Structure formats: C-alpha cells, structure tokens
Coordinates of C-alpha atoms and ligand atoms in Angstrom, one line a residue:
M1 CA 133.2 50.2 -5.4
T2 CA 134.6 46.7 -6.1
K3 CA 138.0 46.4 -7.9
Q4 CA 136.5 44.3 -10.6
K5 CA 136.2 46.2 -13.8
Q6 CA 132.6 47.2 -14.6
K7 CA 131.6 47.0 -18.3
V8 CA 129.9 50.0 -19.7
L9 CA 128.4 50.4 -23.2
I10 CA 127.9 53.9 -24.5
A11 CA 125.8 54.7 -27.6
G12 CA 127.1 57.7 -29.7
A13 CA 130.6 58.8 -30.5
S14 CA 130.4 62.6 -30.8
I15 CA 131.0 64.8 -27.7
A16 CA 129.2 63.3 -24.7
G17 CA 130.0 59.7 -25.5
P18 CA 133.8 60.0 -25.8
T19 CA 134.1 62.4 -22.9
L20 CA 132.2 59.9 -20.7
A21 CA 134.4 57.1 -22.1
Y22 CA 137.6 59.1 -21.3
W23 CA 136.7 59.6 -17.7
L24 CA 135.3 56.1 -17.1
H25 CA 138.5 54.6 -18.5
Q26 CA 140.5 56.9 -16.1
Y27 CA 138.4 55.5 -13.2
G28 CA 139.0 51.8 -14.2
F29 CA 135.9 50.9 -16.1
E30 CA 135.9 48.8 -19.3
V31 CA 134.2 50.9 -22.0
T32 CA 132.7 50.1 -25.4
L33 CA 131.3 52.9 -27.6
V34 CA 128.9 52.0 -30.4
E35 CA 128.4 54.5 -33.2
R36 CA 125.7 54.2 -35.8
A37 CA 127.7 56.0 -38.5
T38 CA 130.5 54.1 -40.4
S39 CA 133.1 56.7 -39.2
L40 CA 133.2 59.8 -37.0
R41 CA 130.6 62.4 -38.1
L42 CA 132.6 65.5 -38.5
G43 CA 130.0 68.0 -39.9
G44 CA 128.7 71.1 -38.3
Q45 CA 129.9 74.6 -37.5
S46 CA 131.9 76.1 -34.7
I47 CA 131.1 75.2 -31.2
D48 CA 132.3 76.8 -27.9
V49 CA 134.2 75.1 -25.2
N50 CA 133.7 77.5 -22.4
G51 CA 132.8 77.8 -18.7
P52 CA 133.0 74.5 -16.9
A53 CA 133.6 72.6 -20.1
R54 CA 136.9 74.5 -20.5
K55 CA 138.0 73.4 -17.1
I56 CA 137.1 69.8 -18.0
A57 CA 139.1 70.1 -21.2
R58 CA 142.1 71.3 -19.1
L59 CA 141.7 68.3 -16.7
M60 CA 141.6 66.0 -19.7
G61 CA 144.8 67.6 -21.1
I62 CA 143.2 68.7 -24.3
E63 CA 142.8 72.4 -23.7
E64 CA 145.9 73.3 -25.7
E65 CA 144.9 71.1 -28.6
I66 CA 141.5 72.8 -28.7
R67 CA 143.3 76.2 -28.7
A68 CA 145.6 75.1 -31.5
A69 CA 142.6 74.0 -33.5
N70 CA 140.9 77.4 -33.2
T71 CA 139.0 78.5 -36.2
G72 CA 140.6 81.9 -36.2
E73 CA 137.2 83.6 -36.3
L74 CA 137.6 87.2 -35.3
G75 CA 134.1 87.8 -34.3
T76 CA 130.6 88.2 -35.8
H77 CA 129.4 90.8 -38.3
W78 CA 125.7 91.3 -38.8
V79 CA 125.3 92.2 -42.4
D80 CA 122.6 93.5 -44.7
K81 CA 121.6 92.5 -48.2
S82 CA 124.5 94.4 -49.7
N83 CA 127.0 92.9 -47.2
Q84 CA 127.3 96.2 -45.3
V85 CA 128.2 95.5 -41.7
K86 CA 125.3 96.7 -39.5
A87 CA 126.8 95.5 -36.2
S88 CA 130.2 94.1 -35.2
F89 CA 130.8 91.9 -32.2
P90 CA 134.5 91.1 -31.8
R91 CA 135.6 87.8 -30.3
E92 CA 134.7 87.4 -26.6
G93 CA 132.9 90.7 -26.5
A94 CA 129.3 90.6 -25.1
G95 CA 126.9 89.1 -27.6
S96 CA 129.7 87.6 -29.8
L97 CA 129.1 84.2 -31.2
T98 CA 132.9 83.7 -31.2
Q99 CA 134.5 82.6 -27.9
E100 CA 138.2 82.1 -27.0
L101 CA 138.1 78.3 -27.5
E102 CA 136.2 78.3 -30.7
I103 CA 136.6 75.0 -32.6
V104 CA 134.8 73.3 -35.5
R105 CA 132.6 70.5 -34.1
G106 CA 134.4 67.8 -36.1
D107 CA 137.8 68.9 -34.8
L108 CA 136.6 68.5 -31.2
V109 CA 135.1 65.1 -32.1
T110 CA 138.5 64.1 -33.6
I111 CA 140.5 65.2 -30.5
L112 CA 138.2 63.3 -28.2
Y113 CA 138.4 60.2 -30.3
E114 CA 142.3 60.4 -30.5
H115 CA 142.4 60.6 -26.7
T116 CA 140.2 57.6 -26.1
K117 CA 140.8 55.2 -29.0
E118 CA 143.7 53.3 -27.4
H119 CA 141.7 52.5 -24.3
V120 CA 138.1 52.2 -25.4
T121 CA 136.6 49.8 -27.9
Y122 CA 134.9 51.7 -30.7
R123 CA 132.3 49.8 -32.6
F124 CA 131.3 51.8 -35.8
D125 CA 128.5 51.1 -38.2
D126 CA 126.3 49.4 -35.5
Q127 CA 123.7 50.4 -33.0
I128 CA 121.6 48.9 -30.2
S129 CA 118.4 47.2 -31.5
H130 CA 117.2 45.6 -28.3
L131 CA 117.8 46.2 -24.6
Q132 CA 116.9 44.3 -21.5
Q133 CA 118.0 44.5 -17.9
D134 CA 117.7 42.6 -14.6
D135 CA 119.4 42.5 -11.2
Q136 CA 122.6 41.0 -12.7
Q137 CA 123.2 42.8 -16.0
A138 CA 122.0 44.6 -19.1
T139 CA 121.6 42.5 -22.2
V140 CA 122.2 44.3 -25.5
T141 CA 121.3 43.1 -28.9
F142 CA 123.1 45.0 -31.7
A143 CA 121.7 45.6 -35.2
S144 CA 124.7 43.6 -36.5
G145 CA 123.2 40.6 -34.8
S146 CA 125.4 39.9 -31.7
T147 CA 124.1 39.9 -28.1
E148 CA 126.4 41.0 -25.2
S149 CA 126.0 41.8 -21.6
Y150 CA 127.2 44.9 -19.7
D151 CA 126.8 46.4 -16.2
L152 CA 125.6 49.7 -17.5
V153 CA 124.3 51.1 -20.8
I154 CA 124.4 54.9 -21.4
A155 CA 122.6 56.7 -24.3
A156 CA 124.8 59.5 -25.7
D157 CA 123.3 59.4 -29.2
G158 CA 122.0 62.9 -29.6
I159 CA 118.8 64.7 -29.8
R160 CA 117.0 62.0 -31.9
S161 CA 118.4 59.2 -29.7
K162 CA 117.0 55.8 -30.6
T163 CA 118.7 54.3 -27.5
R164 CA 116.7 56.7 -25.3
Q165 CA 113.5 55.4 -27.0
L166 CA 114.5 51.8 -26.2
M167 CA 115.2 52.7 -22.6
F168 CA 112.4 55.1 -21.7
G169 CA 109.8 54.8 -24.5
D170 CA 107.9 58.0 -25.1
E171 CA 108.5 59.4 -21.6
P172 CA 111.1 62.0 -22.6
V173 CA 109.7 64.7 -24.9
F174 CA 111.1 66.7 -27.8
N175 CA 109.9 70.3 -27.4
Y176 CA 110.0 71.7 -30.9
L177 CA 110.9 75.4 -31.0
G178 CA 109.4 76.3 -34.3
L179 CA 112.7 76.5 -36.1
C180 CA 114.6 74.4 -38.6
T181 CA 118.3 74.6 -39.2
A182 CA 120.5 73.2 -42.0
Y183 CA 124.3 72.9 -41.7
L184 CA 126.7 72.3 -44.6
T185 CA 130.3 72.8 -45.5
I186 CA 130.8 74.9 -48.6
A187 CA 133.7 76.1 -50.8
K188 CA 135.4 79.2 -49.4
T189 CA 135.5 82.2 -51.7
E190 CA 137.8 85.2 -51.6
T191 CA 135.0 87.3 -50.2
D192 CA 134.7 85.1 -47.1
P193 CA 136.5 87.0 -44.3
N194 CA 137.7 85.5 -41.0
W195 CA 134.6 86.8 -39.4
A196 CA 131.3 85.0 -39.0
R197 CA 128.7 86.8 -41.1
W198 CA 125.0 86.7 -39.9
Y199 CA 122.4 87.8 -42.4
T200 CA 118.8 88.2 -41.6
A201 CA 116.4 87.9 -44.5
D202 CA 112.7 88.6 -44.6
D203 CA 110.2 85.7 -44.4
S204 CA 111.8 84.5 -41.2
R205 CA 115.2 83.3 -42.6
V206 CA 118.8 83.6 -41.3
L207 CA 122.0 82.7 -43.1
L208 CA 125.2 82.3 -41.2
L209 CA 128.6 81.8 -42.8
R210 CA 131.6 81.0 -40.6
P211 CA 135.3 80.4 -41.3
D212 CA 137.1 77.2 -40.4
R213 CA 140.8 76.3 -40.5
Q214 CA 140.3 73.6 -43.2
G215 CA 140.0 76.3 -45.9
T216 CA 136.3 75.8 -46.3
T217 CA 133.3 77.8 -45.0
R218 CA 130.7 76.4 -42.6
A219 CA 127.3 77.5 -43.5
S220 CA 124.0 77.3 -41.7
F221 CA 120.5 78.3 -42.9
S222 CA 117.7 78.6 -40.4
F223 CA 114.0 79.4 -40.9
L224 CA 110.8 79.4 -38.9
V225 CA 108.4 76.5 -39.6
P226 CA 105.4 76.3 -37.2
E227 CA 105.0 72.5 -37.3
E228 CA 107.9 70.0 -37.2
A229 CA 108.0 68.7 -40.8
Y230 CA 111.3 67.8 -42.3
N231 CA 113.3 65.4 -40.1
Q232 CA 111.9 62.2 -41.7
L233 CA 112.6 63.3 -45.3
D234 CA 115.4 61.8 -47.3
R235 CA 118.4 63.9 -48.4
A236 CA 117.0 64.7 -51.9
N237 CA 113.8 66.1 -50.4
K238 CA 115.6 68.0 -47.7
K239 CA 117.8 69.7 -50.4
A240 CA 114.7 70.6 -52.5
I241 CA 113.1 72.2 -49.5
L242 CA 116.2 74.2 -48.6
I243 CA 116.6 75.4 -52.2
E244 CA 113.0 76.5 -52.3
R245 CA 113.3 78.3 -48.9
L246 CA 116.5 80.1 -50.0
A247 CA 114.9 81.5 -53.1
G248 CA 114.7 85.3 -53.0
A249 CA 116.5 85.6 -49.7
G250 CA 119.2 87.9 -51.1
W251 CA 122.9 88.3 -50.0
E252 CA 124.7 84.9 -50.5
A253 CA 121.5 82.8 -50.8
D254 CA 122.0 81.9 -54.4
R255 CA 125.5 80.7 -53.7
L256 CA 124.3 78.7 -50.8
A257 CA 121.5 77.1 -52.9
Q258 CA 124.1 76.0 -55.4
E259 CA 126.1 74.5 -52.6
V260 CA 123.1 72.7 -51.2
E261 CA 122.5 71.1 -54.6
K262 CA 126.0 69.4 -54.5
S263 CA 126.4 69.0 -50.8
E264 CA 127.4 65.6 -49.4
D265 CA 127.4 66.5 -45.7
I266 CA 124.1 68.4 -45.4
Y267 CA 122.2 68.1 -42.1
L268 CA 118.7 69.5 -41.6
D269 CA 116.6 69.1 -38.6
G270 CA 114.0 70.8 -36.4
V271 CA 115.4 72.7 -33.4
G272 CA 114.1 71.6 -30.1
Q273 CA 114.9 70.7 -26.5
I274 CA 114.7 67.4 -24.8
K275 CA 112.9 67.3 -21.5
A276 CA 113.0 64.1 -19.6
P277 CA 111.5 63.6 -16.1
R278 CA 114.4 61.2 -15.2
W279 CA 117.7 60.4 -16.8
S280 CA 118.2 56.9 -15.5
L281 CA 116.3 53.7 -15.1
N282 CA 118.1 50.9 -13.2
R283 CA 121.2 50.1 -15.3
F284 CA 120.3 52.6 -18.1
A285 CA 121.1 56.3 -18.2
M286 CA 121.4 59.2 -20.6
V287 CA 123.9 62.0 -21.1
G288 CA 124.3 65.0 -23.4
D289 CA 121.7 65.9 -26.1
A290 CA 120.0 62.6 -25.7
A291 CA 119.0 63.5 -22.2
Y292 CA 118.8 67.3 -22.1
C293 CA 119.5 68.9 -25.5
P294 CA 119.1 72.7 -24.9
G295 CA 119.0 73.5 -28.6
P296 CA 121.8 75.2 -30.6
I297 CA 120.4 78.6 -30.0
T298 CA 121.6 78.5 -26.4
G299 CA 125.2 77.8 -27.6
K300 CA 125.5 75.4 -24.6
G301 CA 124.9 71.9 -26.1
T302 CA 128.6 71.0 -26.0
T303 CA 129.1 72.4 -22.6
L304 CA 126.2 70.4 -21.1
A305 CA 127.4 67.3 -22.9
M306 CA 131.0 67.6 -21.5
V307 CA 129.9 68.6 -18.0
G308 CA 127.2 65.9 -17.8
A309 CA 129.7 63.2 -19.0
Y310 CA 132.3 64.4 -16.4
I311 CA 129.8 64.4 -13.5
L312 CA 128.3 61.0 -14.5
A313 CA 131.7 59.3 -14.7
G314 CA 132.8 61.0 -11.4
E315 CA 129.7 59.9 -9.6
L316 CA 130.0 56.3 -10.9
A317 CA 133.6 56.2 -9.8
T318 CA 132.9 57.4 -6.2
H319 CA 129.7 55.4 -5.4
P320 CA 129.7 51.7 -4.9
Q321 CA 126.1 51.5 -6.1
Y322 CA 125.3 52.7 -9.6
A323 CA 121.8 53.8 -8.5
D324 CA 123.3 56.3 -6.0
A325 CA 125.6 57.6 -8.6
F326 CA 122.8 58.1 -11.2
A327 CA 120.7 59.9 -8.5
R328 CA 123.6 62.2 -7.6
Y329 CA 124.4 62.9 -11.2
E330 CA 120.9 64.0 -11.8
R331 CA 120.7 66.0 -8.5
I332 CA 123.9 68.0 -9.4
M333 CA 123.2 68.4 -13.1
R334 CA 119.4 69.1 -13.3
P335 CA 119.4 72.7 -11.9
Y336 CA 122.2 73.6 -14.4
V337 CA 120.3 72.0 -17.3
E338 CA 117.1 73.8 -16.3
S339 CA 118.9 77.2 -16.2
V340 CA 120.4 76.6 -19.7
Q341 CA 117.2 75.4 -21.2
K342 CA 115.3 78.5 -20.0
L343 CA 114.9 80.7 -23.1
P344 CA 114.2 84.4 -22.9
P345 CA 110.6 85.3 -24.0
G346 CA 110.4 85.6 -27.8
V347 CA 113.4 83.3 -28.6
P348 CA 113.9 82.3 -31.3
R349 CA 110.9 84.0 -33.0
L350 CA 112.1 87.6 -32.5
A351 CA 115.4 87.0 -34.4
Y352 CA 113.4 85.8 -37.5
P353 CA 111.3 88.7 -38.7
K354 CA 108.7 88.2 -41.4
T355 CA 108.9 91.6 -43.1
A356 CA 111.7 93.8 -44.5
L357 CA 110.7 96.4 -41.9
G358 CA 111.2 93.7 -39.2
V359 CA 114.7 93.0 -40.7
S360 CA 115.7 96.6 -40.4
V361 CA 114.5 96.8 -36.8
V362 CA 116.6 93.7 -35.9
N363 CA 119.7 95.2 -37.6
T364 CA 119.2 98.5 -35.8
V365 CA 118.8 96.7 -32.4
M366 CA 122.0 94.7 -33.1
G367 CA 123.8 97.9 -34.0
I368 CA 122.8 99.4 -30.6
L369 CA 123.9 96.2 -28.7
A370 CA 127.3 96.3 -30.5
S371 CA 127.8 100.0 -29.7
E372 CA 130.6 100.9 -27.3
P373 CA 128.5 102.2 -24.4
V374 CA 126.4 99.0 -24.3
Q375 CA 129.5 96.8 -24.6
K376 CA 131.2 98.7 -21.8
M377 CA 128.2 98.2 -19.6
A378 CA 128.1 94.5 -20.4
R379 CA 131.8 94.2 -19.5
V380 CA 131.2 95.9 -16.1
L381 CA 128.2 93.7 -15.3
G382 CA 129.7 90.4 -16.6
S383 CA 131.7 88.2 -14.3
S384 CA 135.4 87.5 -14.9
E385 CA 136.4 84.5 -16.9
T386 CA 138.0 82.9 -13.9
E387 CA 134.8 83.3 -11.9
K388 CA 132.7 81.7 -14.7
E389 CA 135.1 79.0 -15.4
E390 CA 134.5 76.6 -12.6
R391 CA 130.9 77.2 -12.2
M392 CA 127.7 75.7 -13.5
D393 CA 125.5 78.7 -13.2
G394 CA 126.9 79.6 -9.8
T395 CA 127.6 76.1 -8.5
P396 CA 131.2 74.9 -8.6
L397 CA 132.1 71.9 -10.7
P398 CA 132.6 68.9 -8.4
E399 CA 136.0 67.5 -8.0
Y400 CA 136.4 63.7 -8.0
K401 CA 139.0 61.7 -6.2
P402 CA 138.1 58.0 -6.6
A403 CA 139.4 55.8 -3.9
Y404 CA 141.4 53.6 -6.4
Ligands
FAD501 C1 126.6 65.9 -37.8 C2 126.3 66.8 -36.6 C3 126.5 68.2 -36.8 C4 126.2 69.1 -35.8 N1 126.4 70.4 -36.0 C5 126.2 71.3 -35.0 C6 126.5 72.7 -35.2 O1 126.9 73.1 -36.2 N2 126.2 73.5 -34.1 C7 125.8 73.1 -32.9 O2 125.5 73.9 -32.0 N3 125.5 71.7 -32.7 C8 125.7 70.9 -33.7 N4 125.5 69.5 -33.5 C9 125.0 69.1 -32.2 C10 126.1 69.1 -31.2 O3 127.2 68.2 -31.5 C11 125.5 68.7 -29.8 O4 124.5 69.6 -29.5 C12 126.4 68.7 -28.6 O5 127.8 68.7 -28.9 C13 126.1 67.5 -27.7 O6 126.7 66.4 -28.3 P1 126.2 64.9 -28.0 O7 127.4 64.1 -28.1 O8 125.3 64.8 -26.9 O9 125.2 64.6 -29.3 P2 125.5 64.6 -30.9 O10 126.7 65.6 -31.2 O11 124.3 64.9 -31.6 O12 126.1 63.2 -31.2 C14 125.3 62.0 -31.2 C15 126.1 60.9 -31.9 O13 125.4 59.7 -31.8 C16 125.4 59.0 -33.0 N5 124.2 58.2 -33.1 C17 122.9 58.6 -33.5 N6 122.1 57.6 -33.3 C18 122.8 56.6 -32.9 C19 122.4 55.2 -32.5 N7 121.1 54.8 -32.5 N8 123.4 54.4 -32.0 C20 124.7 54.8 -32.0 N9 125.1 56.1 -32.3 C21 124.1 56.9 -32.7 C22 125.5 60.1 -34.0 O14 126.0 59.7 -35.3 C23 126.5 61.1 -33.3 O15 127.8 60.7 -33.6 C24 125.7 68.6 -34.5 C25 125.5 67.2 -34.4 C26 125.8 66.3 -35.4 C27 125.6 64.8 -35.1

C-alpha cells in the first residue's frame, strides 16, 4: 500500500456507507459519501446490532451510544383481534424480536453520521448519474452536473441501488419473496405498551407496532402479494393501496389506516433478496443491501452491512492491490451472506395465513414456542453471547492491523 491517500467515493449514507467511511478514514483513505436524499433518512423501525456487528460497534467506540439509545422495548407480544396476548417473548429470549442492542434505525444512522462527519465529505441531494473506469481511475458524473475522479467507487445505496445498476447492469438480481412491507411512524397512544405487538390478521396480513424512545410508535404493515407490484408507485397511490389492504383487518388497523392517510415518512416496498454473482468489477464494488440484501425477515440486514463494510475496509487497508482486497472481501463474506440468505422452507408464507383458522393455528404455535419448556430447551441449545459475538456463522471476525 502506498502512503499516498487513495480517494474513495461511496454512494449511500445509511448503515453500510458510513460504517465503511469510518473504517476507511481510520486507515488513511480520503472518503466522500454521496447521498441522494436531502438529509439523512431516519425512518424505519428497530434494528438489531448483534453478533459480529456488536463487536464492530465496540471497535468503533459506539457500543455505549447504541446502548444508551435503546428503544426500551421489553419484548414481543403476539396478540389477537381483542389485543389478548397469545404468546410472550421477553427481550433476548429465544424467538424474541427484541435484542439487547435494540435501536431505532434512524438513531443508528445518526450515530454513524456523527462519528464520520468531521473526517468524511458528505454530499447530500446528489447521486451518481454516470460511471466510467480505466487503469488509472474511476470517473464519476454526478446528477448535479460535476465530474470527478476517484480511485475506487463503492455502491452502498440499498436494495434498489441505482449505482449497482450503473456498475453491473442487470447481472445482480432482486429475488422477490412475495411480500410487501410498509413502515411508518405514528402517534403513540396510552394503550401502546413498551412491548412490540405483533398481530396476524386473515387474508395474509401482519401488523407490528413497536415503541421508540422519541415518544412515537413505529408501525409496519406487511402482506403477501404474489407479483411485485408497488415499488414504482407514487406516495399517494401507495397510501391508497395500504388503506385498502388494511380494511377489515381488525385490531389497530383502523388507527393505522388513519395514520397512513396523514403520514409524511411512509415507506412501502417489496421484500426481496439481492443475489449477485460478483461484488466487484475493477475499481467498483458493492456493500450492504446493495450487494446482498437478505431481506428484513432475517433480521440481519444491518449486521451484514456493518460486517461487510468492516471487512471491505480492512482488506483494502491491508492489500496494496485493490483487486486482491476485493477478492478477499468476497471470499470471507460470501459464505456468511449465503448462510444468512438461506430461508427456512415456507418463509415468509407460513407466517401469513389466509383464513381465520390459519390465524388461530399461527397463534397457537407461537404460544407453544413461547412456553417455558421450549424456551428452556432453546437456552440449552443456544450458544452463549460471547461465543456468538465474534463469529460470522462460526467463522471469527478478521482482525486488521494495517501497516501504517
Ligand atoms: C428509509 C428506510 C427505512 C428502513 N426501515 C427498515 C426497518 O424498519 N427495518 C429493517 O429491517 N430495515 C429497514 N431498512 C433497511 C435497512 O436500513 C437495511 O436493510 C440495512 O441496515 C442495510 O443498510 P444499507 O446501508 O446497506 O442500505 P439502506 O439502509 O437501504 O440505505 C441506502 C441509502 O442509500 C441512499 N440512496 C438510495 N439510492 C441512492 C443513490 N442512487 N445515490 C446515493 N444514495 C442513494 C438511501 O437514501 C439510503 O440512505 C430501511 C431502509 C431505509 C432507507
């Protein structure tokens, strides 16, 4: 590795982009981050920072900030139409949505931004419109009109990455999983507890309400749709579809429909996984959801984004040739990604029953899984937190000691 600072452009300022920027700066790279939105996008529900991502957070010195920003969620209740709890999964128990380092997505995005903004150039309200590369450099034209050159360009702009398209064309594929999910922040009411509440309705619909520490409630609404249909719609049409799909779902559906009507931060998209045969092409590479989105149902999108960013930066810092670094990044990361992307048979379909009978079967099964004997068995079979912490599905997280 030469001492001369290498210039890296990253597209996307959410989780993967700023984590990569943090580490690249630590290793002496000059980093610019371009974000399409006019400011940080802070929407979404809680996400987990666990396993190897937790170790990375500790190495970055942000573990305590994440802990301090904890949502305070006590666990997950599976409720029926009358809000009766059918199954209760306390925080960190087997099957709980709630983990020790549970943080609202926007809070993690903010922490990462705060830890990078002094050292990294953030370029909001812009995006890459054209990309070219040769032996000497990558030439980038921005939508705002300017053209600049970099040593490397990294796509970290999420599941619908346009940068990925500019780099790899149609080679990476979006595997749609037959499910659509909407996220929105809604007013908290006195009846919202500090528990996540999961409600399964008939007609293949699930509502999930979760507490945050901002005094609002984070809602999601998911439903099965065989063909991918909604991601191109404008906000008004997305709202109309959600309101129609919520009709007759029971429980808090009417409240949610009213909130959808007035929401400013609604997000609706098909749920899918990104499968790409390669993650780099000469001076271009991808990280996070742009490269290997596992889908929110795995609960591992943030973990993969942070681990991928840490490994990519570490490999770039310890290899003089970027091609060797990209190859090692992929060699280390791909088995982990593949294990995370592997979904059990019937997922997500089985959690979205069509009929009222199906709903009651799901609630009964969840009740059994939450019962003390099953929880006890899961505790005995599960590995300890320390064991899980440093491992990517059995493989230890690499340690990097760059030579400079
Ligand atoms: C608004 C929002 C809400 C979300 N809510 C949830 C949630 O509730 N639960 C969950 O599990 N996951 C959620 N996710 C996804 C989750 O953040 C990711 O799965 C995971 O953290 C990996 O992050 P990432 O940085 O790879 O991608 P993402 O978090 O998807 O971030 C991509 C970033 O790139 C930006 N971007 C997009 N296109 C361009 C472009 N052409 N040029 C430059 N920048 C671009 C986006 O504005 C965004 O900031 C959400 C993502 C977003 C963007």
